Short mmCIF file of C-alpha atoms and ligand atoms in Angstrom, two decimals:
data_model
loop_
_atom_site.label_atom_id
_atom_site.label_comp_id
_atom_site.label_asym_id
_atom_site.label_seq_id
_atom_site.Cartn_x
_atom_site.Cartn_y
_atom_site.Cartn_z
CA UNK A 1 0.00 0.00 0.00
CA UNK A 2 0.95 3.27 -1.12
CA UNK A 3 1.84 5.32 2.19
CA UNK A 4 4.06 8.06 2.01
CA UNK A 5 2.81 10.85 -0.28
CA UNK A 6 4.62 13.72 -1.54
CA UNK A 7 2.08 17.17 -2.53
CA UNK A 8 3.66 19.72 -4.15
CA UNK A 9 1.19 23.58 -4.50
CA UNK A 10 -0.93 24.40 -1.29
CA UNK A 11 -3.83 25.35 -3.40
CA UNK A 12 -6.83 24.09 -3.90
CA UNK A 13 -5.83 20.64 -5.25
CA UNK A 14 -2.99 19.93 -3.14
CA UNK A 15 -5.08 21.16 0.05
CA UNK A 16 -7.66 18.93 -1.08
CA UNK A 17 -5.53 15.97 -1.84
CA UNK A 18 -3.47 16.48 1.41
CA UNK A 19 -7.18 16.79 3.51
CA UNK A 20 -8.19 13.28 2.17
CA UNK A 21 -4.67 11.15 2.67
CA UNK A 22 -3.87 13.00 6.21
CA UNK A 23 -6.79 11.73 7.52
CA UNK A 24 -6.50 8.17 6.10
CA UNK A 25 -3.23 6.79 7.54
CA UNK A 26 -1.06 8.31 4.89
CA UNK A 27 2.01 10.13 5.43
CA UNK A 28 2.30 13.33 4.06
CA UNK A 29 4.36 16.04 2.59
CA UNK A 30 3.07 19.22 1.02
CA UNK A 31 5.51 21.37 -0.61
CA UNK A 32 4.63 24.77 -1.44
CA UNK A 33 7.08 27.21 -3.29
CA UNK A 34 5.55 30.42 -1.75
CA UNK A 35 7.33 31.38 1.56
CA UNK A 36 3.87 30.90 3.76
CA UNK A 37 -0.05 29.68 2.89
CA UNK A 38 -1.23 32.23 0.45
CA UNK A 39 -4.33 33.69 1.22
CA UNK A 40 -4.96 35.88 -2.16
CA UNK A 41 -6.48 35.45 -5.25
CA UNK A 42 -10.38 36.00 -6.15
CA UNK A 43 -13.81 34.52 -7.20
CA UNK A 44 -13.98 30.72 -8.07
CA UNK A 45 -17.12 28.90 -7.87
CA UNK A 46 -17.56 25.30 -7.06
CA UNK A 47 -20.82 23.33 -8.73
CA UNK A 48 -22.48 19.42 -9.19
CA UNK A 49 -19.81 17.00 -7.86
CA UNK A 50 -17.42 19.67 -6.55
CA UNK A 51 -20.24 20.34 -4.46
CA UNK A 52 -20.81 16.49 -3.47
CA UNK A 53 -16.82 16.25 -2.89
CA UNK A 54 -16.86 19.31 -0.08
CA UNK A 55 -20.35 17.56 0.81
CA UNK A 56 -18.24 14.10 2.14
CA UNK A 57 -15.56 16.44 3.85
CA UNK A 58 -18.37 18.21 5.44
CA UNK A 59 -16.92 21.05 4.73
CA UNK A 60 -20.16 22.41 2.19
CA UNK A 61 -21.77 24.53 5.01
CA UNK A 62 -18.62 26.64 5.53
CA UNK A 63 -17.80 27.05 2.59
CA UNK A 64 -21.49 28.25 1.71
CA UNK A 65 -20.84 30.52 4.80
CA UNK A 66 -17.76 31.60 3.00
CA UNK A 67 -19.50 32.84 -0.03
CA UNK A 68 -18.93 36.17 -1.37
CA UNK A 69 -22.55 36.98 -1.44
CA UNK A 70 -22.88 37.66 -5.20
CA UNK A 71 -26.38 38.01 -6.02
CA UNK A 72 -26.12 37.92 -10.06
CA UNK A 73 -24.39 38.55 -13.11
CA UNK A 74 -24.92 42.36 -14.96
CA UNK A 75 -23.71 43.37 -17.82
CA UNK A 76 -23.39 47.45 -17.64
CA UNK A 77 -22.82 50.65 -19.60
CA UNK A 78 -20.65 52.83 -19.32
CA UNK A 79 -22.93 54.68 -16.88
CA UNK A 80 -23.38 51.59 -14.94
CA UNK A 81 -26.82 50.71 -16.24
CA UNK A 82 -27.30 46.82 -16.50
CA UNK A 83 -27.98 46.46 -19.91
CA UNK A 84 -28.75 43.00 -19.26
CA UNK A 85 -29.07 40.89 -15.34
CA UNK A 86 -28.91 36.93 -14.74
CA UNK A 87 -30.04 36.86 -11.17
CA UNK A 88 -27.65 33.95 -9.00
CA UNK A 89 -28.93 30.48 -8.46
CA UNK A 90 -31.18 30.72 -11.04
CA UNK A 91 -30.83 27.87 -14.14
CA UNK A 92 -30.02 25.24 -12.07
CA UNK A 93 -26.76 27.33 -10.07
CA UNK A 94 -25.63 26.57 -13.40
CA UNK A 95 -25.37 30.98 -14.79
CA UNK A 96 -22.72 33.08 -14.37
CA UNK A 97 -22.82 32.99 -11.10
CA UNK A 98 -23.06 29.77 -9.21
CA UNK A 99 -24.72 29.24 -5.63
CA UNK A 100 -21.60 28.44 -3.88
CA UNK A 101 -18.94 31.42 -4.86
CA UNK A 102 -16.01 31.84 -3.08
CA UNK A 103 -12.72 33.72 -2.59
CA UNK A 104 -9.59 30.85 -4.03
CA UNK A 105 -7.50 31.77 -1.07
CA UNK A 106 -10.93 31.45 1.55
CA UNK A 107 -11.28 27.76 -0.50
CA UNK A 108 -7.77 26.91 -0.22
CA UNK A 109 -7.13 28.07 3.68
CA UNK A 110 -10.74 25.83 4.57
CA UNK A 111 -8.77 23.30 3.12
CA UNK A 112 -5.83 23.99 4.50
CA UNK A 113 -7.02 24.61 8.19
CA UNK A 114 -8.53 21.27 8.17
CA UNK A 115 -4.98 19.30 6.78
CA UNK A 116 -2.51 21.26 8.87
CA UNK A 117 -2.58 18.53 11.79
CA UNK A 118 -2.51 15.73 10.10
CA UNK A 119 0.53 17.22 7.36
CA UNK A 120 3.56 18.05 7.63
CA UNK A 121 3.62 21.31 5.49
CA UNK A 122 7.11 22.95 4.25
CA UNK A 123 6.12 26.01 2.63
CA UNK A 124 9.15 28.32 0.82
CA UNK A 125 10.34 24.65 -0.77
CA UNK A 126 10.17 23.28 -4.09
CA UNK A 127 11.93 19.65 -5.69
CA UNK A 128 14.59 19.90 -7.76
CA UNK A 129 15.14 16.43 -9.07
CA UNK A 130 12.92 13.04 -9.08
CA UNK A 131 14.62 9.73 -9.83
CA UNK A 132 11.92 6.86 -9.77
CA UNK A 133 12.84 2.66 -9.37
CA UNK A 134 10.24 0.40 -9.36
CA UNK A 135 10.17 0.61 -5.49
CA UNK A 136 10.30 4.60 -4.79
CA UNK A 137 10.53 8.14 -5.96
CA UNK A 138 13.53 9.59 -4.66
CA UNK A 139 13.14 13.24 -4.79
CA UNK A 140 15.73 16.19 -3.79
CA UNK A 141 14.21 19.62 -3.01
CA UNK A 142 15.82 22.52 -3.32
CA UNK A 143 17.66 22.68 -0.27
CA UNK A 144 19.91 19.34 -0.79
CA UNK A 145 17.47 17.74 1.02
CA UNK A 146 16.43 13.87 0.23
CA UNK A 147 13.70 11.98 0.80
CA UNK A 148 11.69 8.42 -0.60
CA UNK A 149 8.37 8.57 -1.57
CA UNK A 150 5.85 6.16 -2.39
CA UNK A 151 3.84 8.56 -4.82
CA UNK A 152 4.15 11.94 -5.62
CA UNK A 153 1.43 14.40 -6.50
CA UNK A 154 2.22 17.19 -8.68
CA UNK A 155 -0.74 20.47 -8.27
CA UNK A 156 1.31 23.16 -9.15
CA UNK A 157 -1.27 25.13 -11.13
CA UNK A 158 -1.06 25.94 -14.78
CA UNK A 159 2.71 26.97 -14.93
CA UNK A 160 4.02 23.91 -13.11
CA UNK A 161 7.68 23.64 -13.06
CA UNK A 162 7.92 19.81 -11.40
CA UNK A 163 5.82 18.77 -14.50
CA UNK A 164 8.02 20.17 -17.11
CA UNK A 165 10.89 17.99 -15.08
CA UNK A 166 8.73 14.83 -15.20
CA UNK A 167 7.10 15.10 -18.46
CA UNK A 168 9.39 17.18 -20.66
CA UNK A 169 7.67 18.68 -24.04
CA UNK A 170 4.46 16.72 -23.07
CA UNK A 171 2.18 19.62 -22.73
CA UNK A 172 0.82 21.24 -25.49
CA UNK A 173 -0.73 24.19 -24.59
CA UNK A 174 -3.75 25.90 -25.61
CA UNK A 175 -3.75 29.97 -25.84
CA UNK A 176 -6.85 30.87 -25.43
CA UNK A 177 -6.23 35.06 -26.40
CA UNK A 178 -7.09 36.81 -22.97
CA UNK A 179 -5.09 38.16 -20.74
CA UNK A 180 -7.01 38.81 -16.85
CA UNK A 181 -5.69 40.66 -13.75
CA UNK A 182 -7.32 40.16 -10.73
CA UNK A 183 -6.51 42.69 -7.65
CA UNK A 184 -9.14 43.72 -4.41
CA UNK A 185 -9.33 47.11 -4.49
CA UNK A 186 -11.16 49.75 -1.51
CA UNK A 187 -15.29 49.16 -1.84
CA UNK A 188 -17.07 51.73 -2.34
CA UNK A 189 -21.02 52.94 -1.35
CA UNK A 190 -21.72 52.69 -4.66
CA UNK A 191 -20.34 48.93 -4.88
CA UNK A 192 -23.64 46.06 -4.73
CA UNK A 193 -23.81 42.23 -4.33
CA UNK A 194 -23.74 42.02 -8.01
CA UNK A 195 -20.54 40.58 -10.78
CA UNK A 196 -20.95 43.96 -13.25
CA UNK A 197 -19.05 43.39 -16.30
CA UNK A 198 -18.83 46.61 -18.42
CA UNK A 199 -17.46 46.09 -22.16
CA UNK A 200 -14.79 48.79 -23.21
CA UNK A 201 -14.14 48.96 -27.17
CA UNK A 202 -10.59 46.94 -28.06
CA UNK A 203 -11.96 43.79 -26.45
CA UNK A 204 -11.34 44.87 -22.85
CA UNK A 205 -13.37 44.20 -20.18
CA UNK A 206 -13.30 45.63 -16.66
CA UNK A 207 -15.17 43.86 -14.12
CA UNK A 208 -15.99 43.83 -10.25
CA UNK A 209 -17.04 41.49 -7.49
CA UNK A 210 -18.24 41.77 -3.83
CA UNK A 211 -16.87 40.05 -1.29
CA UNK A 212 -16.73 39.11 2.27
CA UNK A 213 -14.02 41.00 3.59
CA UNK A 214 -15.04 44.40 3.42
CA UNK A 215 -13.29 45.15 -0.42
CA UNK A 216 -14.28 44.43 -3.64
CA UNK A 217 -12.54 42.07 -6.21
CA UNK A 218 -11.87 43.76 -9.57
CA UNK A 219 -10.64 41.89 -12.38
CA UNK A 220 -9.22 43.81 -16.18
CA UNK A 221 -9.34 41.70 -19.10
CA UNK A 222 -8.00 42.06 -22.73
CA UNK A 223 -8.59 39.91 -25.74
CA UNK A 224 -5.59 39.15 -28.05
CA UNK A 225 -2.44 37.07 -27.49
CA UNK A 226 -0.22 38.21 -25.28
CA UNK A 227 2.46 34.80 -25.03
CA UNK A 228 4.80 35.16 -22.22
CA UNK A 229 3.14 37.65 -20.59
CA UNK A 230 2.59 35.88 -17.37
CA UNK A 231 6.26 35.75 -16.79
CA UNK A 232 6.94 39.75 -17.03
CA UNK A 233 7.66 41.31 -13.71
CA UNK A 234 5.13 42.56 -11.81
CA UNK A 235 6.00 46.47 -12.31
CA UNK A 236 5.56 45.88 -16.31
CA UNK A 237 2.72 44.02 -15.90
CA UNK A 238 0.90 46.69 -14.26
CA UNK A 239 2.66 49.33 -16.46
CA UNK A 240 0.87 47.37 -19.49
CA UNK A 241 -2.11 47.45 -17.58
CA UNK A 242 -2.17 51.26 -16.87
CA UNK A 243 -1.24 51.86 -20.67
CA UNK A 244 -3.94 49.46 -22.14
CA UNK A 245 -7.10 50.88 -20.11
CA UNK A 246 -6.69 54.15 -19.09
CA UNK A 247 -9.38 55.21 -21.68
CA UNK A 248 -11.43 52.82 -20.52
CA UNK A 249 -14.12 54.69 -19.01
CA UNK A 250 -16.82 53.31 -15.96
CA UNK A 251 -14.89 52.24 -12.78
CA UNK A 252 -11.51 51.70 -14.27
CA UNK A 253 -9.53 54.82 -12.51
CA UNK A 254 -10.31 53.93 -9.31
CA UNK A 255 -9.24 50.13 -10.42
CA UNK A 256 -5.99 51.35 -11.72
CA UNK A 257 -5.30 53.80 -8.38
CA UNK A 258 -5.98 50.59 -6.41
CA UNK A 259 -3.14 49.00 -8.98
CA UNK A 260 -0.78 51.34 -7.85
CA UNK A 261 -1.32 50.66 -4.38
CA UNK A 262 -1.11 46.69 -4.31
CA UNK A 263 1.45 43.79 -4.13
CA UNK A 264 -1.43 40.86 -4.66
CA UNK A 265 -2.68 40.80 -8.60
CA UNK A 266 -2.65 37.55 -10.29
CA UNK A 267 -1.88 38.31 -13.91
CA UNK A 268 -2.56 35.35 -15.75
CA UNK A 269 -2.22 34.94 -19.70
CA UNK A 270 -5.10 32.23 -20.06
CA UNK A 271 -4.01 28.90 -21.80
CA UNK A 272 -5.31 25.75 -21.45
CA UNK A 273 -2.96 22.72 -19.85
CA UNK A 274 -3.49 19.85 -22.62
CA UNK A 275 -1.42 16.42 -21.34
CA UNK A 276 -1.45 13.47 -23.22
CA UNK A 277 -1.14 11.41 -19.52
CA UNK A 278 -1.51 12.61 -15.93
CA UNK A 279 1.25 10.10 -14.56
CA UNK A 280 4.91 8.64 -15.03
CA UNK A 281 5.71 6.13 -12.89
CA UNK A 282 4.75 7.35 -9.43
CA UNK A 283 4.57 10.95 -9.89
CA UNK A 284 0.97 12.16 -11.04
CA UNK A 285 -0.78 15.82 -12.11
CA UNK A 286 -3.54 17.29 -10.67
CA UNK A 287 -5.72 20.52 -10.67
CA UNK A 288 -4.53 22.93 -12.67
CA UNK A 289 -1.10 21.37 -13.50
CA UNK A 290 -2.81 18.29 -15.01
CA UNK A 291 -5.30 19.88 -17.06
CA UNK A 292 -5.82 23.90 -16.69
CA UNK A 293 -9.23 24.76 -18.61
CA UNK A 294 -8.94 28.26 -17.43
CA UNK A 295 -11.98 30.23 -15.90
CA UNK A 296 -13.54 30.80 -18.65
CA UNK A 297 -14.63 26.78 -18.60
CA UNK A 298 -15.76 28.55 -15.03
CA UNK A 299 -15.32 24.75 -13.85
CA UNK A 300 -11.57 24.66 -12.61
CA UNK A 301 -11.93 24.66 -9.06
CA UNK A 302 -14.32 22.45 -9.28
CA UNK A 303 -12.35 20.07 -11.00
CA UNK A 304 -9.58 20.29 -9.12
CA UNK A 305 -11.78 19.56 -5.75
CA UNK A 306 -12.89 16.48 -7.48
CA UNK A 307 -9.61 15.58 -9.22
CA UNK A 308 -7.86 15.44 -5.83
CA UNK A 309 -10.94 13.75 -4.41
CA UNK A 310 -10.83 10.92 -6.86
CA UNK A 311 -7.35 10.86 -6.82
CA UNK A 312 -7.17 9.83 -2.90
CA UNK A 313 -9.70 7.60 -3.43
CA UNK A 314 -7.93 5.45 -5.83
CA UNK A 315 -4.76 5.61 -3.85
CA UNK A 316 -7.13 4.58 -0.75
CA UNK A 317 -8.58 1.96 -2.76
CA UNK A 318 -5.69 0.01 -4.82
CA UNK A 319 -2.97 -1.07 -3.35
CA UNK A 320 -0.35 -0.35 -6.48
CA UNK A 321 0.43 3.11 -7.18
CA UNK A 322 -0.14 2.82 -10.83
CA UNK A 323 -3.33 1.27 -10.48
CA UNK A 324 -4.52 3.54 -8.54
CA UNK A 325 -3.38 6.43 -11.14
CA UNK A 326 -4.38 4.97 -14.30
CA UNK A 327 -7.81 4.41 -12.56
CA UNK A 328 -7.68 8.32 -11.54
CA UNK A 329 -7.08 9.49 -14.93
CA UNK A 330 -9.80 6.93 -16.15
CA UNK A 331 -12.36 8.43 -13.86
CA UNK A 332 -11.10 12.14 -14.81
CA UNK A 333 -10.41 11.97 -18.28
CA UNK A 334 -14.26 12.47 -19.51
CA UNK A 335 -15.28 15.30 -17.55
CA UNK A 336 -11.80 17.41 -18.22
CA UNK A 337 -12.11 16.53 -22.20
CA UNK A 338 -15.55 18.56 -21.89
CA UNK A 339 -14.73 20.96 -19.90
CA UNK A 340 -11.13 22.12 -21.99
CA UNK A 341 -13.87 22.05 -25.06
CA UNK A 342 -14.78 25.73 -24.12
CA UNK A 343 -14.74 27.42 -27.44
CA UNK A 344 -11.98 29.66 -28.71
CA UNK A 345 -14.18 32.16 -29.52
CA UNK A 346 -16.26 32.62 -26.56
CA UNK A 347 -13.65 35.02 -25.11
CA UNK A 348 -13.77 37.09 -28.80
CA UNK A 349 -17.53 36.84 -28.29
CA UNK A 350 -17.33 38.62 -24.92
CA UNK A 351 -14.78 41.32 -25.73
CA UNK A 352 -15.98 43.05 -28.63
CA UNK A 353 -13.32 45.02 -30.62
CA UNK A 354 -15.87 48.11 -31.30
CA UNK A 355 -18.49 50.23 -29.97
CA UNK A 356 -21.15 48.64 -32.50
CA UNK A 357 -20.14 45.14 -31.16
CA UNK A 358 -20.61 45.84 -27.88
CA UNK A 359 -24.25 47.35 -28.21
CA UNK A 360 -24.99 43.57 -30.19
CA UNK A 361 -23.40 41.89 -27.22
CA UNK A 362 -25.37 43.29 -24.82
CA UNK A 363 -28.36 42.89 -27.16
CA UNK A 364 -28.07 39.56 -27.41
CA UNK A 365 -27.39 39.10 -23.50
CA UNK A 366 -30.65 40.98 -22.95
CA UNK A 367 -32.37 38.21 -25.02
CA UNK A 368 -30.84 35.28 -23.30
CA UNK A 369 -31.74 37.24 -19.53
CA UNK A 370 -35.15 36.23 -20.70
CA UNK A 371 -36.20 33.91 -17.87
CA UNK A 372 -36.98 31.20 -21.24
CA UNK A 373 -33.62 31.33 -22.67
CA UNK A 374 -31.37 31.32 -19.46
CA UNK A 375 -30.63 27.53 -19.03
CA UNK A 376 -29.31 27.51 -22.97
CA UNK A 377 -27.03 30.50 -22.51
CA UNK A 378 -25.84 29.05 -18.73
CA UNK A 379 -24.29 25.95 -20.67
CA UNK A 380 -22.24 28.29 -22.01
CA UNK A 381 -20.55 29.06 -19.05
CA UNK A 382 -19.89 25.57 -17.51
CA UNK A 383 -18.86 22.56 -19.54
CA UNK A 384 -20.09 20.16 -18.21
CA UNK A 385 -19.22 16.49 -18.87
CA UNK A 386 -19.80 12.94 -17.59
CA UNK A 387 -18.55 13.17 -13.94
CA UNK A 388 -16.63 10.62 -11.70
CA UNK A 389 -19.45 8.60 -9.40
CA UNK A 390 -17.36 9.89 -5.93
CA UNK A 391 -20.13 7.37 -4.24
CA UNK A 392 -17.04 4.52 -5.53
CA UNK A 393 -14.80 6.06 -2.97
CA UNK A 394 -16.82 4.24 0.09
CA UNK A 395 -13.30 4.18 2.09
CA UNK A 396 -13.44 7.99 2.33
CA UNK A 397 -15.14 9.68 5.26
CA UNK A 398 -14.65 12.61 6.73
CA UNK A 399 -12.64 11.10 9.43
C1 FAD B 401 -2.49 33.19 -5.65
C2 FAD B 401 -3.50 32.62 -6.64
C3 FAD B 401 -4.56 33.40 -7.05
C4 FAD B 401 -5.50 32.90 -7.94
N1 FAD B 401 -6.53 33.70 -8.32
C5 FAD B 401 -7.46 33.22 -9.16
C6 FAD B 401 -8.56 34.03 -9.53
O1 FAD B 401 -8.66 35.15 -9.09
N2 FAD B 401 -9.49 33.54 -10.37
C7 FAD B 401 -9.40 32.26 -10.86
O2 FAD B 401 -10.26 31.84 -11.61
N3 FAD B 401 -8.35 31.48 -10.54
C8 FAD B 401 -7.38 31.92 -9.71
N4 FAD B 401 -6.32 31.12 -9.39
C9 FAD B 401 -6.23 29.80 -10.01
C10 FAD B 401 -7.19 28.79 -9.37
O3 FAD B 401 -6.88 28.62 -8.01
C11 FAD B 401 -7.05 27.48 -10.11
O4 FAD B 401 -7.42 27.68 -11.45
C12 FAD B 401 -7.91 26.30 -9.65
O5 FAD B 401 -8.52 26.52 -8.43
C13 FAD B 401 -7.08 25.01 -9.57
O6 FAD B 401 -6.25 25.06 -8.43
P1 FAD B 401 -4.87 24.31 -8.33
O7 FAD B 401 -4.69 24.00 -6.87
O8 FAD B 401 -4.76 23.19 -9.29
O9 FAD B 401 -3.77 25.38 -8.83
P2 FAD B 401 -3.38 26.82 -8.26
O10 FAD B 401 -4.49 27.42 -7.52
O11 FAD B 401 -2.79 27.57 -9.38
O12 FAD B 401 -2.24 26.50 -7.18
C14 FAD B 401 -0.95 26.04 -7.46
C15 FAD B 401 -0.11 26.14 -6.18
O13 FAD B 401 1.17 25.56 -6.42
C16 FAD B 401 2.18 26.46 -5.98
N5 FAD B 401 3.36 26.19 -6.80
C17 FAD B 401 3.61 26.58 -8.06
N6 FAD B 401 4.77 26.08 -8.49
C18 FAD B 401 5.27 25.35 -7.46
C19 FAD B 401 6.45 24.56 -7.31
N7 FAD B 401 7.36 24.43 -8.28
N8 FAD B 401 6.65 23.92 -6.12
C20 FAD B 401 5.73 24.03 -5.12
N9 FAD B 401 4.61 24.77 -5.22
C21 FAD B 401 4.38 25.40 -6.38
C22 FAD B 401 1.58 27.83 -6.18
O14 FAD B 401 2.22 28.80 -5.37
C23 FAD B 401 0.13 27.57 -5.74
O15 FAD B 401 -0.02 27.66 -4.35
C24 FAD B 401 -5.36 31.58 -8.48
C25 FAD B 401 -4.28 30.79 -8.07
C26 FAD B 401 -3.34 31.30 -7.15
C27 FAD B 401 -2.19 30.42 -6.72
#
């Protein structure tokens, strides 16, 4: 039996992972390259068997209780008049905005808080080197430091540097043309429980989001490739960002005053993690390092909740490590495929290049906010596929 694990990314899949096996007689590791837990980061939603996997951790009241609040989606002009509304929880959970919606780092630290005791967490540390036998994965972290492992799970997010290691030249990205910067900038009076997306000509976007701390969640986006982009230091990153919207118009000053002010955006060129396998030997991908779909599937923390799920599961069930991963990736496979077949040009769609485009956008969203058509434009938003029965996984209770 498979019992010492190594995690590596104290997100939301490697919290996840590391709740599950801590409290089922594995030993574990979690590595996480940031020098402490990190907290930041901004709206995710979790729906159908995400929701069921939080559901067997108990842990689907608080995060409920966790929620930012959001009431709906509106789409607004630039004088903040919803030119079209799709209230929350309406369609099935299944719109815009989903019933459970939550801050990443509020996700990530429930998770967290409940794996701490039962972990052994080494935050500020990443691996170096992996050599595998038939019998172990040897790994060396960055400090010198060795140690055998039985299996090692990889949930590094999108950018993963252990997977590049493990599965050189396997992943063959998918560019998906937007660029998105999320930051929390000061709330203001003005500021309601409601996601307003306003359209700017150029295909930019400028959107905010309540939450429950007392700020509100702002996010800039820009159609167009931008390759690389996510690597640029954080001072050119928000210089491109003060260049590219200061016209703007709507709320965008006091987003790009806020910009000035802040340490904590994630800038994040959207492409889409495409692996032809999830394991080698005994290291295996999760989350976002396995299969990023990027938000605009609006399905990745859900997946990566239910990835890690399934994934302890397996391990829990089979006794051989690569039984238990090809039967993970069996399980996963179908509802990623669907979910990474967002279209290419639903992020086009939504960022008009002109002034004209934008008033048929938000024409046609105006149609679809009729209650009639609101369940055909919510599959839009969430790709759903077949999904992993977690009722299989018997062996795992919240312990
Ligand atoms: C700080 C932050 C903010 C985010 N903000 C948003 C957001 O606003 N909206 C949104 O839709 N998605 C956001 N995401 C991405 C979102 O969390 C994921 O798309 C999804 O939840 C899947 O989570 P994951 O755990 O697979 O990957 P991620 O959440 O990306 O987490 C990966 C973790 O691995 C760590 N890591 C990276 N490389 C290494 C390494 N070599 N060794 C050890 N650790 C490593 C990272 O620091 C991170 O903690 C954010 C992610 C982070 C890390």
């Amino acid at each position: 039996m498979a019992r010492r694990i190594l995690i590596t990314g104290a997100s939301i899949a490697g919290n996840a992972a590391a709740w599950w096996l801590g409290r089922h007689d594995f030993d574990v590791t979690v590595v996480e390259r940031a020098p402490a837990f990190r907290d930041g980061g901004q709206n995710v939603d979790i729906r159908s068997v995400g929701r069921d996997a939080l559901r067997r951790m108990g842990l689907e009241r608080a995060a409920l209780a966790r929620g930012t609040g959001e009431e709906g989606t509106a789409w607004v002009d630039s004088q903040g008049r919803p030119a079209a509304l799709f209230p929350a929880g309406d369609a099935g959970s299944e719109g815009p905005t989903a019933e459970m919606e939550i801050l990443r780092g509020d996700l990530a630290r429930l998770l967290y808080d409940g794996a701490r005791d039962r972990t052994v967490f080494r935050f500020g540390q990443t691996v170096a080197r992996i050599e595998q036998t038939p019998e172990a994965a040897t790994v060396t972290f960055a400090d010198g430091r060795t140690e055998r492992f039985d299996a090692v799970i990889v949930a590094e997010g999108v950018g993963s540097a252990t997977r590049e290691k493990i599965f050189p030249g396997e992943n063959a990205p998918r560019p998906m043309d937007l660029t998105v910067a999320y930051l929390t900038v000061p709330r203001v009076p003005s500021d309601d429980r409601l996601w307003r997306w306003y359209n700017a000509p150029g295909g930019r976007s400028v959107q905010l989001r309540p939450d429950p701390h007392g700020t509100t969640r702002a996010m800039l986006a820009l159609h167009g490739p931008l390759p690389g982009a996510q690597d640029w230091d954080p001072g050119r990153q928000k210089a491109f960002l003060r260049e590219r919207f200061s016209d703007a118009g709507w709320e965008t000053p006091r987003i790009l005053a806020a910009l000035d002010e802040t340490d904590d955006v994630y800038f994040d060129v959207l492409r889409q993690v495409r692996m032809p396998r999830w394991s080698n030997g005994r290291v295996v991908l999760t989350g976002d390092a396995a299969w990023c779909v990027t938000p605009l599937a609006g399905i990745g923390a859900t997946l990566a909740v239910t990835g890690a799920t399934v994934l302890a599961g397996e391990l829990l069930r089979n006794g051989d490590v690569a039984d238990a991963l090809a039967a993970y990736e069996r399980a996963m496979r179908p509802m990623v495929e669907q979910a990474a077949g967002v279209p290419k040009f639903a992020p086009r769609l939504m960022h008009p290049k002109s002034r004209l485009g934008i008033r048929l956008l938000h024409g046609g969203l105006r149609l679809a906010s009729q209650p009639r058509l609101r369940g055909a434009f919510a599959r839009f938003f969430t790709q759903r596929g077949p999904e992993p029965d977690l009722s299989r996984y018997g062996g795992l209770a919240p312990a």
